[in-house]
Coordinates of C-alpha atoms in Angstrom, one line a residue:
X767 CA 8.9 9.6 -33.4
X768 CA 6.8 12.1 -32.0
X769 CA 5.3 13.1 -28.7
X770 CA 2.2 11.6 -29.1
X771 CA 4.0 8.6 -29.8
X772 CA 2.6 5.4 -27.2
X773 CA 6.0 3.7 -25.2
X774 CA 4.4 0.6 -25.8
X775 CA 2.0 -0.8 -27.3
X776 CA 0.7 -4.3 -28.5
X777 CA -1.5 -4.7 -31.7
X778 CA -3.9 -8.0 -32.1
X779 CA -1.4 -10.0 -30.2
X780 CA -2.2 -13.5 -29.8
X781 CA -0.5 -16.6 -28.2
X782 CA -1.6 -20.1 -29.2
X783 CA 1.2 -22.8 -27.4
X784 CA 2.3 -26.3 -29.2
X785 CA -0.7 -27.9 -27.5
X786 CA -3.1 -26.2 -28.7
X787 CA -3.6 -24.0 -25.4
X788 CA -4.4 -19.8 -26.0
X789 CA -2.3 -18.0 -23.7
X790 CA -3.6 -14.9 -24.9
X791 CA -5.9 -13.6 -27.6
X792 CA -6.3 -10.4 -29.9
X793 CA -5.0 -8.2 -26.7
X794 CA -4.5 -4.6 -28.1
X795 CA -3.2 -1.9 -25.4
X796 CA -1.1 1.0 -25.8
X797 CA 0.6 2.8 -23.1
X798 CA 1.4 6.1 -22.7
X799 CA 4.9 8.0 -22.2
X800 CA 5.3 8.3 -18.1
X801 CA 2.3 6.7 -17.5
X802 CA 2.1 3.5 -15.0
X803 CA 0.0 0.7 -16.8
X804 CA -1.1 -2.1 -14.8
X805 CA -3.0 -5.3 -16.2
X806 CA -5.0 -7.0 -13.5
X807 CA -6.8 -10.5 -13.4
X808 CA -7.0 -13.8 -11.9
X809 CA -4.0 -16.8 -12.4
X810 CA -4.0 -17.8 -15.7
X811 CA -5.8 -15.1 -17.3
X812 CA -2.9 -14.2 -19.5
X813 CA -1.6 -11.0 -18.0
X814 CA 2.5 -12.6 -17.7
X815 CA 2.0 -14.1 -20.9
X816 CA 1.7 -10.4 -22.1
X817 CA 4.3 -9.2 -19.9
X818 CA 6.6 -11.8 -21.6
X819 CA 5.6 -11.0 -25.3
X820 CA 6.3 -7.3 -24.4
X821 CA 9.6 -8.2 -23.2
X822 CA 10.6 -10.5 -25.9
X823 CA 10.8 -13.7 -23.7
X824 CA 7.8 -14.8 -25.3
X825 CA 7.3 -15.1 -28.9
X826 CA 3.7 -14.2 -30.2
X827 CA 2.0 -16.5 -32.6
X828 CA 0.3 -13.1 -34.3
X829 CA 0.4 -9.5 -34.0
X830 CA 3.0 -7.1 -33.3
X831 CA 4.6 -5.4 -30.2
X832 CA 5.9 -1.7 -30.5
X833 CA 8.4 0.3 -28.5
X834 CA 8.4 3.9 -29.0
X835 CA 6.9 3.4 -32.6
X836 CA 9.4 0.6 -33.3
X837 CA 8.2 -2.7 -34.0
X838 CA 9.9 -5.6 -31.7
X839 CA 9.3 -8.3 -33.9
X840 CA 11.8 -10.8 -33.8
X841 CA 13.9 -8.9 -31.5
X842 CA 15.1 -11.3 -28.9
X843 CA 14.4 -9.8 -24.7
X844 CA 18.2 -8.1 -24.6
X845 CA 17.9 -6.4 -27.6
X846 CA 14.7 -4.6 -26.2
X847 CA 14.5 -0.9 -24.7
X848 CA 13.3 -2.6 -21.5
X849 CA 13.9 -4.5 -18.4
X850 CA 12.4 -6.8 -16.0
X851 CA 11.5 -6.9 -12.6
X852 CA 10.1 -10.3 -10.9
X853 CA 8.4 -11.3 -7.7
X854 CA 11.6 -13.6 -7.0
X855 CA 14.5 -10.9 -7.5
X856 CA 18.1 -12.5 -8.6
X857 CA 20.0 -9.9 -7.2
X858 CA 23.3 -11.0 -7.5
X859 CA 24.5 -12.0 -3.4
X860 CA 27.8 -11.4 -4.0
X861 CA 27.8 -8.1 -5.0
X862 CA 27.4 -5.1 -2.6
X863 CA 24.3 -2.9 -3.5
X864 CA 26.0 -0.5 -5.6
X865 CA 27.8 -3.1 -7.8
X866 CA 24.4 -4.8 -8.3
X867 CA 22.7 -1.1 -9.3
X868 CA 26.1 -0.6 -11.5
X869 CA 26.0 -4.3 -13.2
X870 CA 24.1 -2.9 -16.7
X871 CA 25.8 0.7 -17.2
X872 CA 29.3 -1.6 -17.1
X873 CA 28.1 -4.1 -19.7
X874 CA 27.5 -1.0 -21.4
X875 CA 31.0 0.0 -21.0
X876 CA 29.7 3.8 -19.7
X877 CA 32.3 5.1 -18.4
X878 CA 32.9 5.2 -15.0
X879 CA 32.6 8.5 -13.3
X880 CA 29.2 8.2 -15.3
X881 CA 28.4 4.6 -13.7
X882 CA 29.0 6.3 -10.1
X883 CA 26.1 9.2 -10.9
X884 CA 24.1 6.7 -11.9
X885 CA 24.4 4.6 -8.5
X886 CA 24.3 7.5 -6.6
X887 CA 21.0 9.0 -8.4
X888 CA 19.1 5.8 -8.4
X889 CA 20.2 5.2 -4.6
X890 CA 18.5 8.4 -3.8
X891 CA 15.5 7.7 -6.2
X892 CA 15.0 4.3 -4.4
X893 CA 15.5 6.0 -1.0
X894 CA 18.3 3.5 -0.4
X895 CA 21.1 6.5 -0.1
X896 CA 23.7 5.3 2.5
X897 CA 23.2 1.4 1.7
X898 CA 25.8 1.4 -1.0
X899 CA 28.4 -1.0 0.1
X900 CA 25.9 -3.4 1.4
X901 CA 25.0 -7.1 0.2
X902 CA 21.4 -8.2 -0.5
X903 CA 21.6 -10.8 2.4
X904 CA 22.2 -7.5 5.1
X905 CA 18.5 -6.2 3.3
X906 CA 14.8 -6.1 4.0
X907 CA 12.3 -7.5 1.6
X908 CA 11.6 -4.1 1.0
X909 CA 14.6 -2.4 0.6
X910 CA 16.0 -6.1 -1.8
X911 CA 13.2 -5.1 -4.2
X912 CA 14.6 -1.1 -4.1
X913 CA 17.4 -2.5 -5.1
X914 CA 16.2 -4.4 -8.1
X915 CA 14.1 -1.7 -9.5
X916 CA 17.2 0.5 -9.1
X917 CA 19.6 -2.2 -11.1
X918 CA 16.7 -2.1 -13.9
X919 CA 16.5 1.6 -13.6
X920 CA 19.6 2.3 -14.4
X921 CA 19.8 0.6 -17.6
X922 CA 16.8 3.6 -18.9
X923 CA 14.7 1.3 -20.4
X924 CA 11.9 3.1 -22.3
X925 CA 9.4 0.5 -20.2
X926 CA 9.8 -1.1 -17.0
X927 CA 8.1 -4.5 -16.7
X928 CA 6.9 -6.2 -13.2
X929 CA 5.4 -9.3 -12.9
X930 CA 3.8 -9.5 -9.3
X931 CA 7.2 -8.2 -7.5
X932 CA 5.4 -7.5 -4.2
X933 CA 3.7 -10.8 -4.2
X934 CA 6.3 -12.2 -2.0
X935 CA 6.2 -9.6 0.8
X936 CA 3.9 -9.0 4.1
X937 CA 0.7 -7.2 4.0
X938 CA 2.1 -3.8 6.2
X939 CA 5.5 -4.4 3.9
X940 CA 3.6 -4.4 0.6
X941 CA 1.3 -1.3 1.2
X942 CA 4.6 0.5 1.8
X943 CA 6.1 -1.1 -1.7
X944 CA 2.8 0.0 -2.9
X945 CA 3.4 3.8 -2.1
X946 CA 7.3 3.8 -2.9
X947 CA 6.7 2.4 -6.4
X948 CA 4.4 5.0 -7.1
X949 CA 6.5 7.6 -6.0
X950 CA 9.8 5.8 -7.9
X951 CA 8.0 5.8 -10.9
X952 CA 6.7 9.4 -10.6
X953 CA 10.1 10.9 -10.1
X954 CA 12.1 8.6 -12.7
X955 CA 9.6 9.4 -15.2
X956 CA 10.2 6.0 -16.8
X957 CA 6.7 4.2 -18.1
X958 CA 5.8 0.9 -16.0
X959 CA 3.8 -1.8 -17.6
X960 CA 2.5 -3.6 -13.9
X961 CA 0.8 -7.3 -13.9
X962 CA -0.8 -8.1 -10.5
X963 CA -3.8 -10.0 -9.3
X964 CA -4.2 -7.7 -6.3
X965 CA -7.5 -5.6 -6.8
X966 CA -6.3 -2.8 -4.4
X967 CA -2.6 -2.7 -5.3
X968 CA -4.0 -2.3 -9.0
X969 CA -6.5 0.3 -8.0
X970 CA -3.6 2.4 -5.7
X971 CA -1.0 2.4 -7.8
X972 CA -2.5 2.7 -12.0
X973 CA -2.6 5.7 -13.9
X974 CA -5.4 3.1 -16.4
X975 CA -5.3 0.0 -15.8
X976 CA -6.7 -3.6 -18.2
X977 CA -8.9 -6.3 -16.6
X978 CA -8.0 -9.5 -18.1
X979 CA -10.0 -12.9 -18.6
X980 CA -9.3 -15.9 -20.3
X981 CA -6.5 -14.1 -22.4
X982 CA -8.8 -11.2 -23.4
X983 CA -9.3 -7.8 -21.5
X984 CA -12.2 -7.0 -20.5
X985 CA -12.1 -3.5 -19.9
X986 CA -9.6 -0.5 -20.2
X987 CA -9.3 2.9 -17.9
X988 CA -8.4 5.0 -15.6
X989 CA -9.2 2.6 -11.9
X990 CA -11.8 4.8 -10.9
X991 CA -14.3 4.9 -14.4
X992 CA -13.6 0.4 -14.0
X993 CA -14.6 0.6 -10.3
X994 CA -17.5 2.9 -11.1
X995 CA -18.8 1.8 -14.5
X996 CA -17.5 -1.8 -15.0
X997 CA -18.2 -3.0 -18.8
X998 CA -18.8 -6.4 -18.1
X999 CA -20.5 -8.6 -15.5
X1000 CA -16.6 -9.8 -14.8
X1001 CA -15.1 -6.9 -14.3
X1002 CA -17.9 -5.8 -12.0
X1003 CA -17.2 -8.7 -9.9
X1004 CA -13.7 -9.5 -10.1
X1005 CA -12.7 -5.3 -9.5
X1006 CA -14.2 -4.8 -5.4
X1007 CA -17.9 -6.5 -4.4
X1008 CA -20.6 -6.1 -5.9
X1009 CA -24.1 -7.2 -5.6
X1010 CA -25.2 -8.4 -8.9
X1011 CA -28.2 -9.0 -10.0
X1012 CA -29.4 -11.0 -13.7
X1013 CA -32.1 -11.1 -15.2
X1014 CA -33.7 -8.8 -18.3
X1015 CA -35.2 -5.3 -17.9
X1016 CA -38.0 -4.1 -19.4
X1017 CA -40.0 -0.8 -18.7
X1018 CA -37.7 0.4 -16.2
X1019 CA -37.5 -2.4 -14.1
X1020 CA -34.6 -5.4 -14.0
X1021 CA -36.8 -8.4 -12.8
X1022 CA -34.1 -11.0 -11.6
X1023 CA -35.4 -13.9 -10.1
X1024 CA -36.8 -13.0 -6.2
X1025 CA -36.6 -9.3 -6.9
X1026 CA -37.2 -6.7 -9.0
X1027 CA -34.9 -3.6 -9.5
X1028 CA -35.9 -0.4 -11.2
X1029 CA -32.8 0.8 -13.2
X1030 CA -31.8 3.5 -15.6
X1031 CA -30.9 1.5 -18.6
X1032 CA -31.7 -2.1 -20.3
X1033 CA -29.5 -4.8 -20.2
X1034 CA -29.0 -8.4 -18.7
X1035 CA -27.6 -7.9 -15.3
X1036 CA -27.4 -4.9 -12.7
X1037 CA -24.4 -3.9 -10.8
X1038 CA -24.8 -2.7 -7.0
X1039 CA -21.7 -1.8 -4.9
X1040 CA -22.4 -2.4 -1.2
X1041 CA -21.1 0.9 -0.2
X1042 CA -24.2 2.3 -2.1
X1043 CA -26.5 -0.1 -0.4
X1044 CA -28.5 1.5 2.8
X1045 CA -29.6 -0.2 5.7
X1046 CA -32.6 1.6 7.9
X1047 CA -36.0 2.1 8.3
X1048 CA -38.6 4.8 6.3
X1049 CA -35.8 4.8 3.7
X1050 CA -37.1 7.1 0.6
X1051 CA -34.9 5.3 -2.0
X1052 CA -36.2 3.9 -5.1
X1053 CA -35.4 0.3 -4.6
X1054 CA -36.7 -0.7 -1.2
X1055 CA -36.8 -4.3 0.5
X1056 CA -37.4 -5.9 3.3
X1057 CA -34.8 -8.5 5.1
X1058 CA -33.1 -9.7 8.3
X1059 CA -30.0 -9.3 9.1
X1060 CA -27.8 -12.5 8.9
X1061 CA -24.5 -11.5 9.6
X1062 CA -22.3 -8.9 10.5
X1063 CA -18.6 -8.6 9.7
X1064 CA -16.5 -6.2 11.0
X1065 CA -13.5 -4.7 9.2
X1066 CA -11.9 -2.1 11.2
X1067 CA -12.3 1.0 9.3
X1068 CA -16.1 -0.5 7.8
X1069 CA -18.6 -3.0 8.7
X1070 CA -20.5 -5.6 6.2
X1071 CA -23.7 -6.4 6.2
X1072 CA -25.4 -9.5 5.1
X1073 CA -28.8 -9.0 5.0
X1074 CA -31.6 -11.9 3.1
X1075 CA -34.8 -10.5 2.1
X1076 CA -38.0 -11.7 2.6
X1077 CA -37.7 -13.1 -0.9
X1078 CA -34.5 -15.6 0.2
X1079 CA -32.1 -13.1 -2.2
X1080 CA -28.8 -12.1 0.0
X1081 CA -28.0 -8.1 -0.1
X1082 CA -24.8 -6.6 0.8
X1083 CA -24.5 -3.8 2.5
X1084 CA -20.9 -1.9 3.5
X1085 CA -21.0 1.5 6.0
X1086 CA -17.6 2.7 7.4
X1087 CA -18.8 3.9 10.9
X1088 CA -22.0 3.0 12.8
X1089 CA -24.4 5.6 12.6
X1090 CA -27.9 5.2 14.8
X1091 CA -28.8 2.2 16.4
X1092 CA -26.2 -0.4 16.4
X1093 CA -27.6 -3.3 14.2
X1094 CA -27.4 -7.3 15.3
X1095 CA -27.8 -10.3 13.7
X1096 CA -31.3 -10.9 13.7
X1097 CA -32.7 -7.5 13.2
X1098 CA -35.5 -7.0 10.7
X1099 CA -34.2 -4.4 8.8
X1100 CA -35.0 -1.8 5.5
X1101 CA -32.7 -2.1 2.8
X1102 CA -32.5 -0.2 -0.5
X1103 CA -30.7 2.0 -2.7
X1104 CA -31.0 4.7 -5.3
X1105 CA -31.8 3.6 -9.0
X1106 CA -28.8 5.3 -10.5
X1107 CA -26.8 3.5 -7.8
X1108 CA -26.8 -0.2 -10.3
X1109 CA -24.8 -0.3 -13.3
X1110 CA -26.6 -1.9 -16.0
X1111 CA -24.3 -4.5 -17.6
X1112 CA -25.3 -6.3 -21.3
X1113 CA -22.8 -9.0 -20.5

């Protein structure tokens, strides 16, 4: 093996069930050493089923799965340099926090003044130092699912796997989860392969992350280039808001039906976040409309602004702090944006 060798990776994987259904179809991904992979999409786009193949609970009907340059096939989920973390946790109740964290190093018969470093360096990696001799039930949400990335920690997988394990937790709760994982998985060093349908948890926490449809992705990268520069009309939508536009483009104009949108590209749809949407009047943008305002949502750090043009087309527009008049439901308004702004899309 050498360096440049990917800690996973999955080559034209597919998944077609007894029934006939696809779970998932030619899904090729690699993932770097260290690096914290998440794969993001709505419910039954495929994103566990992949999770599963990877760790050898699922079989795939085609393709391979490698670890470190090995190939998995056949290899059943315990013979596999990984483990598992799920939204619903199994620790085991009867055993205090350390015994849980110990449970792998003593099936593999380490021996035990090692077993003890172990606990005591994944305790302080978790930030869960102190809580050794406690049982799950005396435990936060929080601090249970600490514990269980610990217990899979400390078995050095080459790849952590977790399928939605904040899904169960409070908003306030899961941003912190959010910001511990990341941290956890910096200073391990071990590579995590992530599946959530959370847009923002996805966007927080992934070194590159894979949008997944219907049991294909979409779209690889680093959050920020998918955010930015979505492939697809999907990913555009389904990564943040956007207003999108479709229609076809010719001679630098996108002429969708009740507007038309000059753009910097051809294709068959445009892409407009509503962050890079302005709302005012004498604006010198390149796209320019007129509209009232129709509603007005406030979300503590920004406001949203729906505003339907003259033409009956509905604009969204996003500012995070009121600057000017205050605008009301109601208000003719001047709404526009750059033409570099949209994203031209082909599909």
């Amino acid at each position: 093996m050498t360096d440049s060798t990917p800690d996973a990776e999955l080559r034209a994987v597919r998944k077609v069930y007894d029934n006939g259904a696809r779970g998932v179809e030619q899904v090729d991904f690699t993932v770097t050493k260290g690096e914290f992979f998440s794969m993001l999409g709505p419910s039954g786009c495929g994103k566990s089923t992949t999770l599963r193949i990877l760790a050898g609970l699922e079989e795939p009907t085609s393709g391979d799965v490698l670890i470190r340059g090995q190939s998995m096939r056949g290899r059943p989920s315990h013979r596999r340099p990984t483990n598992m973390v799920f939204q619903r946790l199994a620790l085991f109740p009867h055993l205090t926090v350390a015994d849980n964290i110990a449970f792998g190093p003593r099936l593999q018969r380490k021996p035990a003044k090692k077993i003890t470093d172990i606990v005591g360096s994944m305790l302080e990696l978790v930030g869960l130092t102190g809580y050794d001799r406690r049982y799950p039930a005396q435990l936060s949400g929080g601090q249970q699912q600490r514990v269980a990335i610990a217990r899979a920690l400390a078995n050095e997988p080459a790849v952590l796997l977790l399928d939605e394990p904040l899904g169960a937790l409070d908003l306030r709760l899961r941003v912190q989860m959010q910001q511990a994982l990341k941290r956890i998985q910096h200073d391990s060093g071990t590579t995590f392969v992530y599946v959530t349908h959370d847009q923002v948890e996805a966007l927080t926490m992934s070194d590159r992350m894979a949008v997944m449809n219907e049991g294909r992705i979409e779209q690889i990268g680093p959050p920020a280039d998918l955010y930015r520069a979505p492939a697809t009309t999907f990913t555009a939508t389904f990564l943040g808001d956007t207003n999108l536009f479709q229609g076809d483009t010719h001679d630098g104009l996108l002429h969708a039906p009740g507007i038309s949108i000059k753009v910097t590209g051809t294709g068959t749809a445009v892409s407009v976040r509503p962050e890079h949407v302005t709302i005012g009047t004498h604006l010198t943008c390149a796209n320019r409309y007129h509209g009232r305002l129709e509603d007005v949502i406030f979300q503590g750090a920004s406001t949203r602004y729906h505003i339907r043009l003259t033409s009956g087309v509905l604009v969204i527009s996003e500012r995070r702090e009121e600057t000017g008049t205050p605008l009301a439901i109601g208000d003719d308004v001047e709404t526009g944006w750059d033409a570099d702004a949209g994203v031209v899309l082909n599909h």
